[in-house]
Amino acid sequence: MEPAVLVVGAGPVGLTMALELTRFGIPVRIIDKAAARTDKSKALVLWSRTLELMDRGGHSQAFVDAGFKVTAANIYAGARQVAHVRLDELQTPHPYALMLPQSDTERLLEAQLNARGVKIERQVELTRFVADTDQITATLQSADGREETLTVPWLIGCDGAHSAVRHGLGMEFVGNTMLSDWILADVHLHGLTDNANEVNTFWHADGALALFPISPGRYRVIADVGDALTGQRRPDPTLEEVQAVLDQRGPGGLVVSSPIWLASFRINERKVADYRAGRVFLAGDAAHIHSPAGGQGMNTGMQDAFNLSWKLALVHHGLVSDEPLLESYNIERSAVGQQVLIDAGRLTALATLRSSAWQQLRNHVASFAFGMSAVRQTMATKLTELSIGYPHSPLTIVGKHGHAKPAAGERVPISSSSTLTTQGATPRFVLYAARDPQSADVIGRHSKVLEPALRPPFDEDHIWLARPDGYVATVVAKGEWDQVDRYLSLICGQ
Ligand SMILES: Cc1cc2nc3c(=O)[nH]c(=O)nc-3n(C[C@H](O)[C@H](O)[C@H](O)COP(=O)(O)OP(=O)(O)OC[C@H]3O[C@@H](n4cnc5c(N)ncnc54)[C@H](O)[C@@H]3O)c2cc1C
């Protein structure tokens, strides 16, 4: 079958994109210029919301089986614990951070894509493209120098921070490179007794140290090691340097050994203004990069893919009018990317304050704030990305029932017993409403984009219409089926 979408890049974002599009019945080609997938652990965490979205395609179990569940994160300032944020009380089927090296995440995504009959075309590079109003003409080059010209309706750049697709669009990657050096070490660590299976961050006078458990005894160590004085890249750290940072900033008694990966890096904070130009889209690191604080980069990119794929599927299948739906991808995900940039930047700035007066104030305020359960809850839902919503999206209609929960734009809560798996080849909206004779009319009229059965409402007085990705599109009063009908007619362009 002729491909409808060319996905450029088979990192975690391109793989998620290709998997979702395939699940919705769209023929794709996915290419990557590299000969093999990464063998580096890079992004370590799959957060709750990413796992929930994977569940919709029945994908998360293999990841959960392979990963390591972490249920809390702590911040220490010297010997004092200033924060203990629990994840195990969150209302989600996945109340934890799932630690899984990115190399494994990519391996499992690729296996699922293969199981759906799609193979990554490796050592195939997008070298240039021409975007017309009705199609894209892409030039692909194989390792042996052979060139192919491919014409497709849609092109998605999931080709990472140095994106050829972004360059081809002439889009600016607005932002800067922070002038501090960081080290990263995947190692075995002995001697961590307190909260050894939790994420532990230490705010020290000389800088930050964070320890992420990867599997029993194995950890990711991250630390900032001062201002970058030259434009030159810092050499990768030695094991002795890692040990010295642990001795200086850690709880004491830690012994590091068996390094698997030692690297230094600098933090870039950049984003494009638009995630879309006509028939070309950007997703993942191609569109936004930021501090690793909070571990949001890969998850945000994968959620770009979940957001775009159902919209493109409905448009491709001719079930909706394309403009508002496709433009909402840019509006919704650009806002999320901007917020992640701000939050990760703030977390990094707080952890790396240099003045002792500011450090004391920070420790005092943080200790007070994290004493409040509302602050801990906010932190937990932000980290896990459960708090992401689209209240200002053109797809969200707030109406008169803003008080009903979940509100328009918010995530539909999922109880562990009601995990959703979208059925069939096309994405569908879902109605949460009490049984009502009028519901059959609306469901019948919009049967191509609406699930055939009602789900139980969150209260008896309202009807919720949820998008295929599990966010509330609108809430109306019981019986106001005309409002539901109007929403779906608008989306479908009738
Ligand atoms: C040291 C480190 C630690 C990190 N820690 C975390 C973390 O804890 N949590 C987190 O969420 N994120 C983390 N990240 C970020 C995370 O790794 C990225 O956000 C993630 O890899 C982005 O995925 P992607 O698919 O958008 O891009 P990439 O993974 O960069 O994949 C892009 C792919 O596109 C291919 N490609 C590029 N150009 C072309 C072309 N012209 N033609 C064909 N193929 C092309 C590349 O070969 C590559 O395979 C970390 C990153 C690093 C480096």
Coordinates of C-alpha atoms and ligand atoms in Angstrom, one line a residue:
M1 CA 0.0 0.0 0.0
E2 CA 1.2 3.5 -0.8
P3 CA 2.4 5.2 2.4
A4 CA 0.3 8.2 3.7
V5 CA 2.9 9.3 6.2
L6 CA 6.7 9.4 6.1
V7 CA 8.0 9.4 9.7
V8 CA 11.6 10.6 9.8
G9 CA 13.5 9.2 12.8
A10 CA 13.0 6.0 14.7
G11 CA 13.8 7.3 18.2
P12 CA 11.1 6.8 20.9
V13 CA 9.0 9.6 19.4
G14 CA 9.1 8.3 15.8
L15 CA 8.4 4.8 16.9
T16 CA 5.4 5.8 19.0
M17 CA 4.1 7.9 16.1
A18 CA 4.5 5.0 13.6
L19 CA 2.9 2.6 16.1
E20 CA -0.1 4.8 16.7
L21 CA -0.7 5.6 13.1
T22 CA -0.4 2.0 12.1
R23 CA -2.9 1.1 14.9
F24 CA -5.3 3.5 13.3
G25 CA -5.0 2.0 9.9
I26 CA -2.6 4.5 8.2
P27 CA 0.1 3.1 6.0
V28 CA 3.5 4.6 7.1
R29 CA 7.1 4.4 6.2
I30 CA 9.6 5.1 9.0
I31 CA 13.2 5.8 8.2
D32 CA 16.3 6.4 10.3
K33 CA 19.8 7.4 9.1
A34 CA 21.5 5.4 11.9
A35 CA 22.5 1.8 11.4
A36 CA 21.1 0.7 14.7
R37 CA 19.0 2.0 17.6
T38 CA 20.7 3.6 20.6
D39 CA 22.5 1.4 23.1
K40 CA 22.5 4.2 25.6
S41 CA 20.2 4.5 28.6
K42 CA 19.4 8.3 28.0
A43 CA 15.8 8.8 29.1
L44 CA 15.2 6.6 32.0
V45 CA 11.6 7.2 33.1
L46 CA 8.3 6.4 31.6
W47 CA 5.7 8.5 33.5
S48 CA 2.2 7.4 34.4
R49 CA 0.4 9.4 31.7
T50 CA 2.6 8.0 28.9
L51 CA 1.8 4.5 30.2
E52 CA -1.9 5.3 30.3
L53 CA -1.8 6.5 26.7
M54 CA 0.1 3.3 25.7
D55 CA -2.7 1.3 27.4
R56 CA -5.2 2.7 24.9
G57 CA -3.4 0.6 22.2
G58 CA -2.8 -2.3 24.7
H59 CA 1.0 -1.5 24.7
S60 CA 2.2 -0.9 28.2
Q61 CA 2.5 -4.4 29.7
A62 CA 5.8 -5.3 28.1
F63 CA 7.3 -2.1 29.4
V64 CA 5.9 -2.6 32.9
D65 CA 7.3 -6.1 32.9
A66 CA 10.8 -4.9 31.9
G67 CA 10.9 -1.8 34.0
F68 CA 11.5 -1.0 37.7
K69 CA 8.8 0.8 39.6
V70 CA 9.8 3.8 41.8
T71 CA 7.1 5.2 44.0
A72 CA 8.6 8.3 45.6
A73 CA 11.0 11.2 45.1
N74 CA 13.0 13.0 47.8
I75 CA 15.0 16.2 48.1
Y76 CA 17.6 16.7 50.7
A77 CA 19.5 19.8 51.7
G78 CA 22.4 18.6 53.7
A79 CA 21.1 16.1 56.3
R80 CA 17.6 17.6 56.2
Q81 CA 14.9 16.1 54.0
V82 CA 13.0 18.9 52.5
A83 CA 10.6 16.9 50.3
H84 CA 9.1 13.5 50.1
V85 CA 6.7 13.2 47.1
R86 CA 4.8 10.0 46.9
L87 CA 3.5 8.7 43.6
D88 CA 1.8 5.6 44.9
E89 CA -1.3 7.5 46.0
L90 CA -2.1 8.8 42.5
Q91 CA -5.4 7.8 40.9
T92 CA -4.0 6.0 37.9
P93 CA -3.4 2.3 36.9
H94 CA 0.3 3.3 36.9
P95 CA 1.0 5.1 40.2
Y96 CA 4.8 5.1 39.9
A97 CA 7.7 6.2 37.7
L98 CA 8.7 3.3 35.5
M99 CA 12.5 3.2 35.3
L100 CA 13.5 1.7 31.9
P101 CA 16.6 2.7 29.9
Q102 CA 15.7 4.4 26.6
S103 CA 17.5 1.6 24.7
D104 CA 14.9 -0.9 26.1
T105 CA 12.0 1.5 25.5
E106 CA 13.1 1.7 21.8
R107 CA 13.6 -2.1 21.6
L108 CA 10.1 -2.8 22.9
L109 CA 8.5 -0.1 20.7
E110 CA 10.3 -1.5 17.7
A111 CA 9.1 -5.1 18.5
Q112 CA 5.5 -3.9 18.7
L113 CA 5.8 -2.0 15.4
N114 CA 7.3 -5.1 13.8
A115 CA 4.4 -7.2 15.2
R116 CA 2.1 -4.8 13.3
G117 CA 4.0 -5.5 10.1
V118 CA 6.1 -2.3 9.9
K119 CA 9.9 -2.4 9.7
I120 CA 12.2 0.5 10.3
E121 CA 14.2 1.4 7.2
R122 CA 17.7 1.9 8.7
Q123 CA 20.5 3.8 7.1
V124 CA 18.0 5.8 5.1
E125 CA 18.3 9.5 5.5
L126 CA 16.0 12.3 4.5
T127 CA 18.2 14.7 2.7
R128 CA 15.7 17.3 1.5
F129 CA 12.0 17.8 0.7
V130 CA 9.6 20.0 -1.1
A131 CA 6.3 20.8 0.7
D132 CA 3.4 21.7 -1.6
T133 CA -0.2 22.4 -0.6
D134 CA -1.3 18.9 -1.5
Q135 CA 1.8 16.7 -1.1
I136 CA 5.4 16.3 0.1
T137 CA 8.2 15.2 -2.2
A138 CA 11.0 13.8 -0.1
T139 CA 14.5 12.8 -1.2
L140 CA 15.8 9.8 0.7
Q141 CA 19.4 8.6 0.6
S142 CA 20.6 5.1 1.5
A143 CA 24.0 4.2 2.9
D144 CA 25.2 3.1 -0.5
G145 CA 24.4 6.6 -1.9
R146 CA 21.3 5.5 -3.8
E147 CA 18.6 8.2 -3.9
E148 CA 14.8 7.7 -3.9
T149 CA 12.1 10.3 -4.5
L150 CA 9.0 9.7 -2.4
T151 CA 5.7 11.5 -2.6
V152 CA 3.5 11.4 0.4
P153 CA 0.5 13.4 1.8
W154 CA 2.1 13.9 5.2
L155 CA 5.7 14.3 6.6
I156 CA 6.5 14.1 10.4
G157 CA 9.9 15.1 11.6
C158 CA 10.8 13.0 14.7
D159 CA 14.4 13.4 13.8
G160 CA 15.7 14.8 17.1
A161 CA 17.4 18.0 18.2
H162 CA 19.3 18.5 14.9
S163 CA 16.2 17.8 12.9
A164 CA 16.6 17.9 9.1
V165 CA 12.8 18.5 8.8
R166 CA 13.0 21.6 11.0
H167 CA 16.0 22.9 9.0
G168 CA 14.1 22.2 5.8
L169 CA 11.2 24.3 7.0
G170 CA 13.6 27.1 7.9
M171 CA 12.2 27.2 11.4
E172 CA 14.2 28.8 14.2
F173 CA 15.0 26.7 17.3
V174 CA 14.6 29.6 19.7
G175 CA 16.5 29.4 23.1
N176 CA 19.9 29.0 24.5
T177 CA 22.6 26.6 25.8
M178 CA 23.1 26.9 29.6
L179 CA 26.6 27.8 30.6
S180 CA 27.1 25.0 33.1
D181 CA 28.7 21.5 32.8
W182 CA 26.9 18.4 33.9
I183 CA 28.1 14.8 34.4
L184 CA 26.1 11.6 34.0
A185 CA 27.1 8.1 35.2
D186 CA 25.2 4.8 35.0
V187 CA 26.9 2.8 37.7
H188 CA 26.5 0.3 40.4
L189 CA 26.2 1.9 43.8
H190 CA 26.7 0.4 47.2
G191 CA 25.9 1.8 50.6
L192 CA 22.6 3.7 49.9
T193 CA 20.5 2.6 52.8
D194 CA 17.7 5.2 53.1
N195 CA 15.0 5.2 50.3
A196 CA 17.3 3.2 48.1
N197 CA 14.5 2.5 45.6
E198 CA 13.4 6.1 45.3
V199 CA 14.7 9.1 43.3
N200 CA 16.9 11.1 45.6
T201 CA 18.1 14.6 44.9
F202 CA 20.7 16.4 47.1
W203 CA 20.9 20.2 47.1
H204 CA 24.5 20.9 48.1
A205 CA 26.3 24.3 48.5
D206 CA 28.4 23.3 45.5
G207 CA 25.6 22.1 43.2
A208 CA 23.0 19.4 42.7
L209 CA 23.3 15.6 42.8
A210 CA 20.5 13.3 41.8
L211 CA 20.4 9.5 42.1
F212 CA 17.9 7.5 40.0
P213 CA 17.5 3.8 40.6
I214 CA 17.5 1.8 37.3
S215 CA 17.3 -1.7 38.8
P216 CA 18.4 -3.0 42.2
G217 CA 21.9 -1.8 42.9
R218 CA 22.2 0.1 39.6
Y219 CA 21.8 3.9 39.5
R220 CA 21.9 6.9 37.2
V221 CA 24.0 9.7 38.9
I222 CA 23.6 13.2 37.6
A223 CA 25.5 16.3 39.0
D224 CA 26.2 19.8 37.8
V225 CA 30.0 20.4 38.0
G226 CA 30.2 24.2 37.6
D227 CA 30.2 26.9 35.1
A228 CA 31.2 26.1 31.5
L229 CA 34.1 28.5 31.1
T230 CA 35.0 27.7 27.5
G231 CA 33.1 26.8 24.4
Q232 CA 34.7 23.4 24.5
R233 CA 32.9 20.2 25.6
R234 CA 34.0 18.9 29.0
P235 CA 35.7 15.5 28.8
D236 CA 33.6 12.6 30.1
P237 CA 34.0 12.1 33.8
T238 CA 36.1 9.4 35.3
L239 CA 34.8 7.0 37.9
E240 CA 37.0 8.8 40.5
E241 CA 35.3 12.1 39.7
V242 CA 31.9 10.6 40.2
Q243 CA 33.0 9.1 43.5
A244 CA 34.3 12.5 44.6
V245 CA 31.0 14.2 43.8
L246 CA 29.1 11.5 45.7
D247 CA 31.4 11.8 48.7
Q248 CA 31.1 15.6 48.8
R249 CA 27.3 15.9 48.1
G250 CA 25.7 12.5 48.9
P251 CA 24.6 11.0 52.2
G252 CA 28.0 9.4 52.9
G253 CA 29.2 5.9 52.7
L254 CA 28.4 5.4 48.9
V255 CA 30.8 3.4 46.8
V256 CA 30.6 3.6 43.1
S257 CA 31.7 0.8 40.7
S258 CA 31.1 -1.0 37.4
P259 CA 30.4 2.1 35.2
I260 CA 28.2 1.3 32.2
W261 CA 28.0 4.9 30.8
L262 CA 30.0 8.0 31.8
A263 CA 29.2 11.2 29.9
S264 CA 29.3 15.0 30.3
F265 CA 26.6 17.2 28.8
R266 CA 25.3 20.7 28.6
I267 CA 21.6 21.7 28.9
N268 CA 19.9 23.3 25.9
E269 CA 16.5 25.0 26.3
R270 CA 15.0 25.5 22.9
K271 CA 11.6 25.3 21.1
V272 CA 10.1 26.0 17.8
A273 CA 7.2 28.5 17.6
D274 CA 5.1 26.2 15.4
Y275 CA 4.9 22.4 15.4
R276 CA 3.3 22.4 12.0
A277 CA 3.7 24.0 8.6
G278 CA 0.9 22.8 6.3
R279 CA 1.5 19.0 5.7
V280 CA 4.7 18.9 7.7
F281 CA 4.8 18.3 11.5
L282 CA 7.5 18.3 14.1
A283 CA 7.4 16.2 17.3
G284 CA 9.8 15.3 20.1
D285 CA 13.3 16.7 20.4
A286 CA 12.9 18.1 16.8
A287 CA 10.4 20.6 18.3
H288 CA 11.5 21.1 22.0
I289 CA 14.6 20.3 24.1
H290 CA 15.1 21.3 27.7
S291 CA 16.8 20.5 31.0
P292 CA 16.6 16.8 32.0
A293 CA 15.3 18.0 35.5
G294 CA 12.0 16.2 36.0
G295 CA 12.8 13.7 33.2
Q296 CA 10.1 15.1 30.9
G297 CA 11.8 15.2 27.5
M298 CA 11.1 11.8 26.0
N299 CA 7.7 11.5 27.6
T300 CA 6.6 14.9 26.3
G301 CA 7.8 13.9 22.8
M302 CA 5.9 10.5 23.0
Q303 CA 2.8 12.4 24.0
D304 CA 3.2 14.7 21.0
A305 CA 2.9 11.5 19.0
F306 CA -0.3 10.3 20.9
N307 CA -1.8 13.8 20.3
L308 CA -1.1 14.0 16.6
S309 CA -1.8 10.5 15.5
W310 CA -5.5 10.3 16.3
K311 CA -6.1 13.7 14.6
L312 CA -4.2 12.7 11.5
A313 CA -6.0 9.4 11.4
L314 CA -9.5 11.0 11.5
V315 CA -8.4 13.4 8.7
H316 CA -6.8 10.7 6.6
H317 CA -9.9 8.5 6.8
G318 CA -11.9 11.6 5.7
L319 CA -14.1 11.6 8.9
V320 CA -13.4 15.2 10.0
S321 CA -12.5 18.5 8.5
D322 CA -8.8 18.8 8.7
E323 CA -7.9 22.4 9.5
P324 CA -9.2 22.9 13.1
L325 CA -8.1 19.4 14.1
L326 CA -4.6 19.5 12.7
E327 CA -4.0 23.1 13.9
S328 CA -5.0 22.1 17.4
Y329 CA -1.9 19.8 17.5
N330 CA 0.3 22.8 17.2
I331 CA -1.7 24.9 19.7
E332 CA -2.0 22.1 22.3
R333 CA 1.5 20.6 22.2
S334 CA 3.3 23.9 21.8
A335 CA 1.6 25.1 25.0
V336 CA 2.7 21.9 26.8
G337 CA 6.2 22.1 25.5
Q338 CA 6.5 25.7 26.6
Q339 CA 5.3 24.8 30.1
V340 CA 7.8 21.9 30.3
L341 CA 10.6 24.2 29.3
I342 CA 9.6 26.7 32.1
D343 CA 9.2 24.0 34.8
A344 CA 12.4 22.1 34.0
G345 CA 14.3 25.4 33.8
R346 CA 12.9 26.5 37.2
L347 CA 13.8 23.1 38.8
T348 CA 17.3 23.3 37.4
A349 CA 17.8 26.9 38.6
L350 CA 16.6 26.0 42.1
A351 CA 18.9 23.0 42.3
T352 CA 22.0 25.0 41.1
L353 CA 21.6 28.3 43.1
R354 CA 25.2 29.5 43.9
S355 CA 24.7 32.1 46.6
S356 CA 24.5 30.7 50.1
A357 CA 21.8 33.3 51.1
W358 CA 19.6 32.2 48.2
Q359 CA 20.3 28.5 49.0
Q360 CA 19.2 29.0 52.6
L361 CA 16.0 30.7 51.5
R362 CA 15.3 28.0 49.0
N363 CA 15.8 25.2 51.6
H364 CA 13.6 27.0 54.0
V365 CA 10.8 27.8 51.6
A366 CA 10.9 24.3 50.0
S367 CA 10.8 22.6 53.4
F368 CA 7.7 24.7 54.3
A369 CA 6.0 24.2 50.9
F370 CA 6.5 20.5 50.7
G371 CA 5.1 20.2 54.2
M372 CA 1.7 20.9 52.5
S373 CA 0.0 17.9 50.9
A374 CA -1.5 20.1 48.1
V375 CA 2.1 21.1 47.0
R376 CA 3.2 17.5 47.1
Q377 CA 0.1 16.5 45.1
T378 CA 0.8 19.2 42.5
M379 CA 4.4 18.1 42.2
A380 CA 3.4 14.4 41.8
T381 CA 0.7 15.1 39.1
K382 CA 3.1 17.4 37.2
L383 CA 6.0 14.9 37.3
T384 CA 3.8 12.1 36.1
E385 CA 2.2 14.3 33.5
L386 CA -1.2 13.4 34.8
S387 CA -1.9 17.1 35.2
I388 CA -1.5 17.8 31.5
G389 CA -4.7 19.1 29.9
Y390 CA -5.9 21.3 27.1
P391 CA -8.2 23.9 28.7
H392 CA -7.4 26.5 26.1
S393 CA -7.5 24.3 23.0
P394 CA -9.9 25.2 20.2
L395 CA -11.2 21.6 20.6
T396 CA -12.3 22.3 24.2
I397 CA -15.7 23.8 24.8
V398 CA -16.2 24.9 28.4
G399 CA -19.8 25.9 28.2
K400 CA -22.0 26.5 31.3
H401 CA -20.8 23.5 33.3
G402 CA -17.3 24.5 34.2
H403 CA -17.8 23.2 37.8
A404 CA -18.4 19.6 36.7
K405 CA -15.4 17.3 37.3
P406 CA -13.5 16.3 35.2
A407 CA -13.8 19.7 33.6
A408 CA -13.5 20.4 29.8
G409 CA -9.9 20.0 28.8
E410 CA -8.9 17.8 31.7
R411 CA -7.8 14.2 31.6
V412 CA -10.5 11.6 32.0
P413 CA -9.5 9.8 35.2
I414 CA -8.9 6.1 34.7
S415 CA -9.6 3.6 37.5
S416 CA -7.5 0.5 37.5
S417 CA -10.5 -1.5 36.6
S418 CA -11.4 0.5 33.5
T419 CA -8.3 0.8 31.4
L420 CA -9.3 1.8 28.0
T421 CA -8.2 0.1 24.8
T422 CA -9.4 1.9 21.7
Q423 CA -11.1 -0.7 19.5
G424 CA -11.0 -0.7 15.7
A425 CA -9.0 1.1 13.1
T426 CA -10.4 4.6 13.6
P427 CA -10.0 6.7 16.8
R428 CA -13.3 7.4 18.4
F429 CA -14.8 10.0 20.9
V430 CA -16.4 8.5 24.0
L431 CA -19.6 9.4 25.8
Y432 CA -19.8 9.2 29.6
A433 CA -23.6 9.5 30.3
A434 CA -26.5 7.8 32.0
R435 CA -28.7 5.7 29.7
D436 CA -31.1 8.0 27.9
P437 CA -33.4 7.4 24.8
Q438 CA -31.9 10.4 23.0
S439 CA -28.4 9.1 23.2
A440 CA -29.0 6.5 20.5
D441 CA -29.8 9.2 18.0
V442 CA -26.6 11.0 18.6
I443 CA -24.5 7.9 18.7
G444 CA -26.2 6.7 15.5
R445 CA -25.7 10.1 13.7
H446 CA -21.9 10.2 14.6
S447 CA -21.2 6.5 14.6
K448 CA -18.1 6.8 12.6
V449 CA -16.3 8.9 15.2
L450 CA -18.2 7.9 18.4
E451 CA -17.9 4.7 20.4
P452 CA -21.1 2.7 20.1
A453 CA -21.8 2.3 23.9
L454 CA -22.1 4.8 26.7
R455 CA -19.7 4.6 29.7
P456 CA -20.9 5.4 33.2
P457 CA -20.9 9.1 34.0
F458 CA -18.9 10.7 36.8
D459 CA -22.1 12.1 38.2
E460 CA -25.8 11.7 37.2
D461 CA -26.3 15.4 36.3
H462 CA -23.9 15.7 33.3
I463 CA -22.8 14.2 30.0
W464 CA -19.1 14.1 29.2
L465 CA -17.8 13.9 25.7
A466 CA -14.2 12.6 25.7
R467 CA -11.7 12.8 22.9
P468 CA -10.0 9.7 21.5
D469 CA -6.9 10.5 23.6
G470 CA -8.9 10.7 26.9
Y471 CA -9.3 14.4 27.5
V472 CA -12.7 15.9 28.1
A473 CA -13.9 17.8 25.0
T474 CA -17.0 19.2 26.6
V475 CA -19.3 18.7 29.5
V476 CA -23.0 19.5 29.3
A477 CA -26.1 19.0 31.5
K478 CA -28.0 15.8 31.5
G479 CA -30.3 15.7 28.5
E480 CA -28.4 18.4 26.4
W481 CA -27.8 16.0 23.6
D482 CA -28.1 18.8 21.1
Q483 CA -24.9 20.3 22.5
V484 CA -23.0 17.0 22.0
D485 CA -24.5 16.8 18.5
R486 CA -23.3 20.3 17.7
Y487 CA -19.8 19.6 18.9
L488 CA -19.4 16.5 16.8
S489 CA -20.9 18.2 13.8
L490 CA -18.5 21.1 14.1
I491 CA -15.5 18.7 14.4
C492 CA -16.7 16.7 11.5
G493 CA -17.3 19.8 9.5
Q494 CA -21.0 19.1 8.8
Ligands
LIG1 C1 22.1 12.0 28.5 C2 20.7 12.2 28.3 C3 19.8 11.9 29.3 C4 18.4 12.1 29.1 N1 17.6 11.8 30.2 C5 16.2 11.9 30.0 C6 15.3 11.6 31.0 O1 15.7 11.2 32.1 N2 13.9 11.7 30.7 C7 13.5 12.1 29.5 O2 12.3 12.2 29.3 N3 14.4 12.5 28.5 C8 15.7 12.4 28.7 N4 16.6 12.7 27.7 C9 16.0 13.2 26.5 C10 15.6 12.0 25.6 O3 16.7 11.2 25.3 C11 15.1 12.6 24.3 O4 14.1 13.5 24.6 C12 14.6 11.6 23.3 O5 15.6 10.8 22.8 C13 13.9 12.3 22.2 O6 13.4 11.3 21.3 P1 13.2 11.7 19.8 O7 12.6 10.4 19.2 O8 12.4 12.9 19.7 O9 14.6 12.0 19.2 P2 15.9 11.0 19.1 O10 15.9 10.0 20.2 O11 17.1 12.0 19.0 O12 15.7 10.3 17.7 C14 15.9 10.9 16.5 C15 16.2 9.9 15.4 O13 16.2 10.5 14.2 C16 17.2 10.0 13.4 N5 17.5 11.0 12.3 C17 18.0 12.3 12.5 N6 18.0 12.9 11.3 C18 17.6 12.1 10.4 C19 17.4 12.2 9.0 N7 17.7 13.3 8.3 N8 16.9 11.1 8.3 C20 16.6 10.0 9.0 N9 16.8 9.8 10.3 C21 17.2 10.9 11.0 C22 18.4 9.8 14.3 O14 19.3 8.9 13.8 C23 17.6 9.3 15.6 O15 17.5 7.9 15.6 C24 18.0 12.5 27.9 C25 18.8 12.7 26.8 C26 20.2 12.6 27.0 C27 21.2 12.8 25.9

